[in-house]
PDB file of C-alpha atoms in Angstrom:
ATOM      1  CA  MET E   1     -78.484   2.206   2.162  1.00 52.00           C
ATOM      2  CA  CYS E   2     -75.822   0.234   0.313  1.00 60.00           C
ATOM      3  CA  ALA E   3     -74.031   2.647  -2.008  1.00 53.00           C
ATOM      4  CA  THR E   4     -73.262  -0.061  -4.497  1.00 57.00           C
ATOM      5  CA  CYS E   5     -76.539  -2.005  -4.982  1.00 63.00           C
ATOM      6  CA  GLY E   6     -79.153   0.098  -3.136  1.00 58.00           C
ATOM      7  CA  CYS E   7     -80.174  -2.490  -0.521  1.00 65.00           C
ATOM      8  CA  SER E   8     -80.667  -1.389   3.033  1.00 55.00           C
ATOM      9  CA  GLU E   9     -77.627  -1.859   5.221  1.00 51.00           C
ATOM     10  CA  GLY E  10     -78.719  -0.354   8.432  1.00 41.00           C
ATOM     11  CA  ALA E  11     -78.103  -3.483  10.651  1.00 43.00           C
ATOM     12  CA  THR E  12     -74.780  -5.113  11.325  1.00 51.00           C
ATOM     13  CA  PRO E  13     -74.781  -8.707  10.062  1.00 67.00           C
ATOM     14  CA  SER E  14     -73.995 -11.359  12.532  1.00 65.00           C
ATOM     15  CA  LEU E  15     -73.405 -15.043  12.767  1.00 72.00           C
ATOM     16  CA  ALA E  16     -76.486 -16.664  14.144  1.00 62.00           C
ATOM     17  CA  GLY E  17     -76.001 -17.683  17.703  1.00 46.00           C
ATOM     18  CA  ASP E  18     -73.495 -14.988  18.206  1.00 43.00           C
ATOM     19  CA  PRO E  19     -75.450 -11.636  18.676  1.00 35.00           C
ATOM     20  CA  GLY E  20     -72.402  -9.891  19.970  1.00 38.00           C
ATOM     21  CA  HIS E  21     -70.341 -10.689  16.791  1.00 40.00           C
ATOM     22  CA  ASP E  22     -68.352  -7.595  15.785  1.00 39.00           C
ATOM     23  CA  HIS E  23     -68.283  -7.487  12.044  1.00 39.00           C
ATOM     24  CA  ASP E  24     -66.796  -4.577  10.122  1.00 41.00           C
ATOM     25  CA  HIS E  25     -69.331  -4.670   7.252  1.00 37.00           C
ATOM     26  CA  SER E  26     -67.590  -3.217   4.125  1.00 37.00           C
ATOM     27  CA  VAL E  27     -70.763  -1.399   2.900  1.00 37.00           C
ATOM     28  CA  ALA E  28     -71.175   2.195   4.074  1.00 32.00           C
ATOM     29  CA  HIS E  29     -74.371   3.852   5.258  1.00 31.00           C
ATOM     30  CA  VAL E  30     -74.932   6.606   2.714  1.00 31.00           C
ATOM     31  CA  HIS E  31     -77.635   9.325   2.359  1.00 34.00           C
ATOM     32  CA  ALA E  32     -78.129  11.453  -0.682  1.00 43.00           C
ATOM     33  CA  GLN E  33     -74.622  11.482  -1.808  1.00 46.00           C
ATOM     34  CA  PRO E  34     -73.689  13.477  -4.923  1.00 55.00           C
ATOM     35  CA  LEU E  35     -73.193  11.150  -8.001  1.00 52.00           C
ATOM     36  CA  GLY E  36     -69.400  11.645  -8.116  1.00 55.00           C
ATOM     37  CA  ARG E  37     -69.045  10.867  -4.431  1.00 56.00           C
ATOM     38  CA  ALA E  38     -71.420   7.887  -4.728  1.00 55.00           C
ATOM     39  CA  VAL E  39     -69.302   6.382  -7.513  1.00 59.00           C
ATOM     40  CA  LEU E  40     -66.123   6.744  -5.464  1.00 66.00           C
ATOM     41  CA  ILE E  41     -67.834   5.092  -2.445  1.00 58.00           C
ATOM     42  CA  GLU E  42     -68.946   2.208  -4.692  1.00 66.00           C
ATOM     43  CA  GLN E  43     -65.403   1.711  -6.073  1.00 70.00           C
ATOM     44  CA  ASP E  44     -63.987   1.670  -2.606  1.00 77.00           C
ATOM     45  CA  ILE E  45     -66.555  -0.831  -1.310  1.00 85.00           C
ATOM     46  CA  LEU E  46     -65.970  -3.225  -4.303  1.00 86.00           C
ATOM     47  CA  ALA E  47     -62.160  -2.751  -4.074  1.00 91.00           C
ATOM     48  CA  LYS E  48     -62.046  -3.635  -0.361  1.00 94.00           C
ATOM     49  CA  ASN E  49     -64.467  -6.590  -1.007  1.00 95.00           C
ATOM     50  CA  GLY E  50     -62.303  -7.670  -3.853  1.00 96.00           C
ATOM     51  CA  ARG E  51     -59.188  -7.746  -1.725  1.00 96.00           C
ATOM     52  CA  LEU E  52     -60.962  -9.872   0.941  1.00 97.00           C
ATOM     53  CA  ALA E  53     -62.313 -12.121  -1.786  1.00 98.00           C
ATOM     54  CA  GLU E  54     -58.837 -12.854  -3.021  1.00 98.00           C
ATOM     55  CA  ARG E  55     -57.734 -13.841   0.478  1.00 98.00           C
ATOM     56  CA  ASN E  56     -60.644 -16.183   0.630  1.00 98.00           C
ATOM     57  CA  ARG E  57     -59.780 -17.621  -2.746  1.00 98.00           C
ATOM     58  CA  ALA E  58     -56.223 -18.162  -1.650  1.00 98.00           C
ATOM     59  CA  TRP E  59     -57.399 -19.831   1.555  1.00 97.00           C
ATOM     60  CA  PHE E  60     -59.723 -22.146  -0.339  1.00 97.00           C
ATOM     61  CA  ALA E  61     -56.812 -22.997  -2.789  1.00 97.00           C
ATOM     62  CA  SER E  62     -54.432 -23.711   0.006  1.00 97.00           C
ATOM     63  CA  ARG E  63     -56.876 -26.215   1.487  1.00 96.00           C
ATOM     64  CA  ARG E  64     -58.154 -27.655  -1.782  1.00 96.00           C
ATOM     65  CA  ILE E  65     -61.696 -26.532  -1.116  1.00 97.00           C
ATOM     66  CA  ALA E  66     -64.083 -26.142  -4.018  1.00 97.00           C
ATOM     67  CA  ALA E  67     -66.472 -23.263  -3.121  1.00 98.00           C
ATOM     68  CA  PHE E  68     -69.674 -22.565  -4.931  1.00 98.00           C
ATOM     69  CA  ASN E  69     -71.758 -19.431  -4.530  1.00 98.00           C
ATOM     70  CA  LEU E  70     -75.503 -20.253  -5.031  1.00 98.00           C
ATOM     71  CA  MET E  71     -77.681 -17.333  -5.900  1.00 98.00           C
ATOM     72  CA  SER E  72     -81.364 -16.940  -6.845  1.00 98.00           C
ATOM     73  CA  SER E  73     -84.606 -15.177  -5.969  1.00 97.00           C
ATOM     74  CA  PRO E  74     -86.416 -16.218  -2.771  1.00 96.00           C
ATOM     75  CA  GLY E  75     -88.227 -19.594  -3.108  1.00 95.00           C
ATOM     76  CA  SER E  76     -86.322 -20.961  -6.058  1.00 97.00           C
ATOM     77  CA  GLY E  77     -85.368 -24.148  -4.107  1.00 96.00           C
ATOM     78  CA  LYS E  78     -81.771 -23.483  -3.159  1.00 97.00           C
ATOM     79  CA  THR E  79     -81.928 -25.188   0.227  1.00 97.00           C
ATOM     80  CA  THR E  80     -83.952 -28.192  -0.934  1.00 98.00           C
ATOM     81  CA  LEU E  81     -81.414 -28.640  -3.820  1.00 98.00           C
ATOM     82  CA  LEU E  82     -78.592 -28.459  -1.170  1.00 98.00           C
ATOM     83  CA  GLU E  83     -80.269 -31.103   1.022  1.00 98.00           C
ATOM     84  CA  ARG E  84     -80.634 -33.499  -1.956  1.00 98.00           C
ATOM     85  CA  THR E  85     -77.087 -32.792  -3.221  1.00 98.00           C
ATOM     86  CA  ILE E  86     -75.592 -33.506   0.266  1.00 98.00           C
ATOM     87  CA  GLU E  87     -77.526 -36.871   0.360  1.00 98.00           C
ATOM     88  CA  ARG E  88     -76.205 -37.772  -3.079  1.00 97.00           C
ATOM     89  CA  LEU E  89     -72.566 -36.850  -2.160  1.00 97.00           C
ATOM     90  CA  ARG E  90     -72.520 -38.741   1.098  1.00 96.00           C
ATOM     91  CA  GLY E  91     -69.616 -41.060   1.137  1.00 95.00           C
ATOM     92  CA  ARG E  92     -68.124 -39.291  -1.866  1.00 95.00           C
ATOM     93  CA  ALA E  93     -67.219 -35.857  -0.480  1.00 95.00           C
ATOM     94  CA  ALA E  94     -67.334 -33.872   2.650  1.00 96.00           C
ATOM     95  CA  VAL E  95     -69.553 -30.958   2.497  1.00 97.00           C
ATOM     96  CA  SER E  96     -69.876 -27.697   4.422  1.00 97.00           C
ATOM     97  CA  VAL E  97     -72.506 -24.924   3.950  1.00 98.00           C
ATOM     98  CA  ILE E  98     -72.605 -21.183   4.799  1.00 98.00           C
ATOM     99  CA  GLU E  99     -76.304 -20.039   4.848  1.00 98.00           C
ATOM    100  CA  GLY E 100     -77.258 -16.415   4.240  1.00 97.00           C
ATOM    101  CA  ASP E 101     -80.603 -14.964   5.165  1.00 96.00           C
ATOM    102  CA  GLN E 102     -81.871 -11.695   6.710  1.00 95.00           C
ATOM    103  CA  GLU E 103     -83.284 -13.517   9.745  1.00 96.00           C
ATOM    104  CA  THR E 104     -83.843 -17.003  11.319  1.00 95.00           C
ATOM    105  CA  LEU E 105     -81.830 -20.147  11.739  1.00 96.00           C
ATOM    106  CA  ARG E 106     -84.126 -22.212   9.573  1.00 96.00           C
ATOM    107  CA  ASP E 107     -81.921 -23.026   6.682  1.00 97.00           C
ATOM    108  CA  ALA E 108     -78.807 -23.904   8.594  1.00 97.00           C
ATOM    109  CA  GLU E 109     -80.887 -26.223  10.875  1.00 98.00           C
ATOM    110  CA  ARG E 110     -82.207 -27.981   7.757  1.00 98.00           C
ATOM    111  CA  ILE E 111     -78.658 -28.487   6.512  1.00 98.00           C
ATOM    112  CA  ARG E 112     -77.388 -29.730   9.831  1.00 97.00           C
ATOM    113  CA  GLY E 113     -80.262 -32.280   9.642  1.00 98.00           C
ATOM    114  CA  THR E 114     -78.474 -33.921   6.605  1.00 97.00           C
ATOM    115  CA  GLY E 115     -75.352 -34.338   8.809  1.00 96.00           C
ATOM    116  CA  ALA E 116     -73.365 -31.599   7.036  1.00 97.00           C
ATOM    117  CA  ARG E 117     -71.583 -28.740   8.830  1.00 96.00           C
ATOM    118  CA  ALA E 118     -73.462 -25.474   8.548  1.00 97.00           C
ATOM    119  CA  VAL E 119     -73.331 -21.910   9.812  1.00 97.00           C
ATOM    120  CA  GLN E 120     -75.979 -19.177   9.485  1.00 97.00           C
ATOM    121  CA  ILE E 121     -75.292 -15.546   8.593  1.00 97.00           C
ATOM    122  CA  ASN E 122     -78.090 -13.207   9.344  1.00 97.00           C
ATOM    123  CA  THR E 123     -77.730  -9.980   7.419  1.00 95.00           C
ATOM    124  CA  GLY E 124     -80.442  -7.926   9.102  1.00 95.00           C
ATOM    125  CA  SER E 125     -81.752  -5.552   6.400  1.00 91.00           C
ATOM    126  CA  GLY E 126     -78.838  -6.355   4.125  1.00 92.00           C
ATOM    127  CA  GLY E 127     -79.669  -8.099   0.734  1.00 93.00           C
ATOM    128  CA  HIS E 128     -76.391  -9.997   0.106  1.00 95.00           C
ATOM    129  CA  LEU E 129     -73.310 -11.676   1.657  1.00 97.00           C
ATOM    130  CA  ASP E 130     -69.881 -10.134   1.162  1.00 97.00           C
ATOM    131  CA  ALA E 131     -66.293 -11.600   1.351  1.00 97.00           C
ATOM    132  CA  GLY E 132     -65.722 -10.250   4.848  1.00 97.00           C
ATOM    133  CA  MET E 133     -68.955 -12.087   6.198  1.00 97.00           C
ATOM    134  CA  VAL E 134     -67.754 -15.233   4.530  1.00 98.00           C
ATOM    135  CA  ALA E 135     -64.260 -14.989   6.001  1.00 97.00           C
ATOM    136  CA  ASP E 136     -65.676 -14.568   9.404  1.00 96.00           C
ATOM    137  CA  ALA E 137     -68.212 -17.447   8.985  1.00 96.00           C
ATOM    138  CA  LEU E 138     -65.501 -19.958   7.861  1.00 95.00           C
ATOM    139  CA  ARG E 139     -64.345 -20.128  11.424  1.00 89.00           C
ATOM    140  CA  ALA E 140     -67.464 -21.953  12.501  1.00 87.00           C
ATOM    141  CA  PRO E 141     -67.790 -24.922  10.077  1.00 87.00           C
ATOM    142  CA  ASP E 142     -64.024 -24.981   9.597  1.00 91.00           C
ATOM    143  CA  PRO E 143     -64.316 -26.917   6.182  1.00 95.00           C
ATOM    144  CA  PRO E 144     -61.877 -29.819   6.033  1.00 95.00           C
ATOM    145  CA  ARG E 145     -59.178 -29.899   3.502  1.00 95.00           C
ATOM    146  CA  GLY E 146     -60.251 -31.296   0.127  1.00 96.00           C
ATOM    147  CA  SER E 147     -63.952 -30.715   0.733  1.00 97.00           C
ATOM    148  CA  LEU E 148     -66.865 -28.927  -0.974  1.00 98.00           C
ATOM    149  CA  LEU E 149     -68.232 -25.653   0.444  1.00 98.00           C
ATOM    150  CA  PHE E 150     -71.605 -24.227  -0.646  1.00 98.00           C
ATOM    151  CA  ILE E 151     -72.477 -20.562   0.134  1.00 98.00           C
ATOM    152  CA  GLU E 152     -76.180 -20.086  -0.154  1.00 98.00           C
ATOM    153  CA  ASN E 153     -76.508 -16.358  -0.659  1.00 98.00           C
ATOM    154  CA  VAL E 154     -79.492 -14.163   0.398  1.00 97.00           C
ATOM    155  CA  GLY E 155     -82.427 -14.585  -1.977  1.00 96.00           C
ATOM    156  CA  ASN E 156     -81.899 -11.655  -4.344  1.00 96.00           C
ATOM    157  CA  LEU E 157     -81.184 -11.449  -8.057  1.00 97.00           C
ATOM    158  CA  VAL E 158     -79.559  -8.009  -7.856  1.00 96.00           C
ATOM    159  CA  CYS E 159     -77.081  -7.347  -5.017  1.00 92.00           C
ATOM    160  CA  PRO E 160     -75.339 -10.862  -4.735  1.00 96.00           C
ATOM    161  CA  ALA E 161     -74.134 -10.608  -8.296  1.00 95.00           C
ATOM    162  CA  LEU E 162     -71.982  -7.636  -7.500  1.00 94.00           C
ATOM    163  CA  PHE E 163     -69.934  -9.068  -4.611  1.00 96.00           C
ATOM    164  CA  ASP E 164     -67.155 -11.606  -5.222  1.00 97.00           C
ATOM    165  CA  LEU E 165     -66.974 -14.005  -2.198  1.00 98.00           C
ATOM    166  CA  GLY E 166     -63.803 -15.846  -3.376  1.00 98.00           C
ATOM    167  CA  GLU E 167     -65.854 -18.652  -4.699  1.00 98.00           C
ATOM    168  CA  GLY E 168     -64.614 -21.085  -7.447  1.00 97.00           C
ATOM    169  CA  ALA E 169     -67.892 -20.799  -9.356  1.00 98.00           C
ATOM    170  CA  LYS E 170     -71.012 -18.715  -9.290  1.00 98.00           C
ATOM    171  CA  VAL E 171     -74.356 -20.576  -9.760  1.00 98.00           C
ATOM    172  CA  VAL E 172     -77.744 -18.954 -10.516  1.00 98.00           C
ATOM    173  CA  ILE E 173     -80.854 -21.050  -9.726  1.00 98.00           C
ATOM    174  CA  ALA E 174     -84.175 -20.234 -11.458  1.00 98.00           C
ATOM    175  CA  SER E 175     -87.334 -22.121 -10.924  1.00 98.00           C
ATOM    176  CA  VAL E 176     -89.918 -22.785 -13.546  1.00 98.00           C
ATOM    177  CA  THR E 177     -92.432 -20.814 -11.479  1.00 97.00           C
ATOM    178  CA  GLU E 178     -90.649 -17.500 -12.078  1.00 96.00           C
ATOM    179  CA  GLY E 179     -91.392 -17.080 -15.725  1.00 94.00           C
ATOM    180  CA  GLU E 180     -89.146 -17.237 -18.862  1.00 97.00           C
ATOM    181  CA  ASP E 181     -88.082 -13.585 -18.807  1.00 97.00           C
ATOM    182  CA  LYS E 182     -85.834 -13.591 -15.713  1.00 97.00           C
ATOM    183  CA  PRO E 183     -82.647 -13.538 -17.688  1.00 98.00           C
ATOM    184  CA  LEU E 184     -83.735 -10.471 -19.499  1.00 98.00           C
ATOM    185  CA  LYS E 185     -84.908  -8.675 -16.428  1.00 98.00           C
ATOM    186  CA  TYR E 186     -81.823  -9.406 -14.269  1.00 98.00           C
ATOM    187  CA  PRO E 187     -79.004  -9.737 -16.961  1.00 98.00           C
ATOM    188  CA  HIS E 188     -76.180  -8.935 -14.575  1.00 97.00           C
ATOM    189  CA  MET E 189     -76.842 -12.001 -12.442  1.00 98.00           C
ATOM    190  CA  PHE E 190     -77.049 -14.373 -15.361  1.00 98.00           C
ATOM    191  CA  ARG E 191     -74.003 -12.725 -16.936  1.00 98.00           C
ATOM    192  CA  ALA E 192     -71.946 -12.906 -13.755  1.00 98.00           C
ATOM    193  CA  CYS E 193     -72.521 -16.804 -13.266  1.00 98.00           C
ATOM    194  CA  GLU E 194     -70.884 -19.742 -14.889  1.00 97.00           C
ATOM    195  CA  VAL E 195     -73.731 -22.184 -14.183  1.00 98.00           C
ATOM    196  CA  LEU E 196     -77.447 -22.019 -14.556  1.00 98.00           C
ATOM    197  CA  VAL E 197     -79.759 -24.443 -12.774  1.00 98.00           C
ATOM    198  CA  LEU E 198     -83.423 -24.567 -13.772  1.00 98.00           C
ATOM    199  CA  SER E 199     -85.246 -26.104 -10.810  1.00 98.00           C
ATOM    200  CA  LYS E 200     -88.635 -27.479  -9.955  1.00 98.00           C
ATOM    201  CA  LEU E 201     -89.096 -29.355 -13.225  1.00 98.00           C
ATOM    202  CA  ASP E 202     -91.867 -31.442 -11.580  1.00 97.00           C
ATOM    203  CA  LEU E 203     -94.104 -28.469 -11.693  1.00 98.00           C
ATOM    204  CA  LEU E 204     -93.912 -27.986 -15.415  1.00 97.00           C
ATOM    205  CA  PRO E 205     -97.240 -29.916 -16.240  1.00 97.00           C
ATOM    206  CA  HIS E 206     -98.958 -27.273 -14.092  1.00 97.00           C
ATOM    207  CA  LEU E 207     -97.446 -24.216 -15.579  1.00 97.00           C
ATOM    208  CA  GLN E 208     -97.214 -22.275 -18.892  1.00 96.00           C
ATOM    209  CA  PHE E 209     -93.436 -22.076 -18.979  1.00 97.00           C
ATOM    210  CA  ASP E 210     -91.559 -22.217 -22.205  1.00 97.00           C
ATOM    211  CA  ARG E 211     -88.156 -23.779 -21.543  1.00 97.00           C
ATOM    212  CA  GLU E 212     -86.838 -23.125 -25.086  1.00 97.00           C
ATOM    213  CA  ARG E 213     -87.612 -19.333 -24.730  1.00 98.00           C
ATOM    214  CA  PHE E 214     -86.131 -19.301 -21.211  1.00 98.00           C
ATOM    215  CA  PHE E 215     -82.834 -20.796 -22.377  1.00 98.00           C
ATOM    216  CA  GLU E 216     -82.770 -18.586 -25.538  1.00 98.00           C
ATOM    217  CA  TYR E 217     -83.023 -15.498 -23.223  1.00 98.00           C
ATOM    218  CA  ALA E 218     -80.442 -16.897 -20.893  1.00 98.00           C
ATOM    219  CA  ARG E 219     -77.827 -17.677 -23.690  1.00 98.00           C
ATOM    220  CA  LYS E 220     -78.556 -14.263 -25.172  1.00 98.00           C
ATOM    221  CA  VAL E 221     -77.302 -12.720 -21.980  1.00 98.00           C
ATOM    222  CA  ASN E 222     -74.510 -15.271 -21.401  1.00 98.00           C
ATOM    223  CA  PRO E 223     -73.699 -17.755 -24.219  1.00 98.00           C
ATOM    224  CA  ARG E 224     -71.182 -19.587 -21.989  1.00 97.00           C
ATOM    225  CA  LEU E 225     -73.666 -20.704 -19.266  1.00 98.00           C
ATOM    226  CA  ARG E 226     -73.488 -24.444 -18.321  1.00 98.00           C
ATOM    227  CA  VAL E 227     -77.088 -25.525 -17.802  1.00 98.00           C
ATOM    228  CA  PHE E 228     -78.586 -28.203 -15.576  1.00 98.00           C
ATOM    229  CA  GLN E 229     -82.308 -28.937 -15.427  1.00 98.00           C
ATOM    230  CA  LEU E 230     -83.343 -30.471 -12.029  1.00 98.00           C
ATOM    231  CA  SER E 231     -86.211 -31.619  -9.928  1.00 98.00           C
ATOM    232  CA  ALA E 232     -84.953 -32.019  -6.329  1.00 97.00           C
ATOM    233  CA  LEU E 233     -88.293 -33.574  -5.510  1.00 95.00           C
ATOM    234  CA  ARG E 234     -88.155 -36.381  -7.975  1.00 97.00           C
ATOM    235  CA  GLY E 235     -84.414 -36.475  -8.415  1.00 97.00           C
ATOM    236  CA  ASP E 236     -84.244 -35.491 -12.138  1.00 97.00           C
ATOM    237  CA  GLY E 237     -80.803 -34.339 -13.073  1.00 98.00           C
ATOM    238  CA  LEU E 238     -79.182 -34.651  -9.739  1.00 98.00           C
ATOM    239  CA  ASP E 239     -76.641 -37.288 -10.969  1.00 97.00           C
ATOM    240  CA  GLU E 240     -75.296 -35.048 -13.643  1.00 98.00           C
ATOM    241  CA  TRP E 241     -75.194 -32.088 -11.232  1.00 98.00           C
ATOM    242  CA  CYS E 242     -73.327 -33.957  -8.663  1.00 98.00           C
ATOM    243  CA  SER E 243     -70.918 -35.346 -11.220  1.00 97.00           C
ATOM    244  CA  TRP E 244     -70.097 -31.887 -12.326  1.00 97.00           C
ATOM    245  CA  LEU E 245     -69.439 -30.758  -8.754  1.00 97.00           C
ATOM    246  CA  LEU E 246     -67.124 -33.539  -8.274  1.00 96.00           C
ATOM    247  CA  GLU E 247     -65.332 -32.900 -11.493  1.00 94.00           C
ATOM    248  CA  ARG E 248     -64.852 -29.242 -10.625  1.00 90.00           C
ATOM    249  CA  HIS E 249     -63.470 -30.376  -7.333  1.00 84.00           C
ATOM    250  CA  GLY E 250     -60.828 -32.797  -8.517  1.00 74.00           C
ATOM    251  CA  PRO E 251     -58.801 -34.588  -5.836  1.00 51.00           C
ATOM    252  CA  ARG E 252     -60.598 -34.447  -2.476  1.00 47.00           C
ATOM    253  CA  ALA E 253     -60.269 -35.403   1.063  1.00 42.00           C
ATOM    254  CA  GLU E 254     -61.756 -38.644   2.384  1.00 41.00           C
ATOM    255  CA  ALA E 255     -65.514 -38.157   2.742  1.00 45.00           C
ATOM    256  CA  ARG E 256     -66.955 -37.769   6.298  1.00 39.00           C
TER     257      ARG E 256
END
């Protein structure tokens, strides 16, 4: 069990397609540790992850890569949003994607279907990516200089918020199907992020979802959140979202 967030960490994460990948996962396997010992282990885990994250951040900066860590609960529409985003950015920016899931290659295959570079990390029983996994995964897509990199984290509103990956911005995605109280139930995630995306607006006519209350709760937790309201299916809000991505990126390489 992960000493930091409590998710199961029994299996060694691997790059999909590389079952022999030897990854030194930074999270220890811990059983019934005394409180003081558990706190020390948690500090060690996050300190080691923080050092690796800073290396990633320096690598991104040296290559002028804008990296975005996308986090949400399962089923919020992260992968569909990425597919539509890549389509909108075609000819304007090169895009690579690191996909995180416990099992399967499905999301990486969907992203490759758009023509973008993608690699899948399978975490086994683990509930989040960490900076070491991302560093290892970067060798596969080898993002070009001046490009955009999206890291689609494992679907989980708890563990991923704790682990810095070296990204330039953390983005939390919440769908209208999840209810208005998600920011209050999972405050650390919403507090850790710079950007909030409310997705699946096309479903609003079929739901009792109070947008004003949702944003009231979100800003109560984090008044500085930048908000985007999107429907990947209809295209609502995608132009504003993509413009923000390009603005955050600044000078970039020739699109591929």
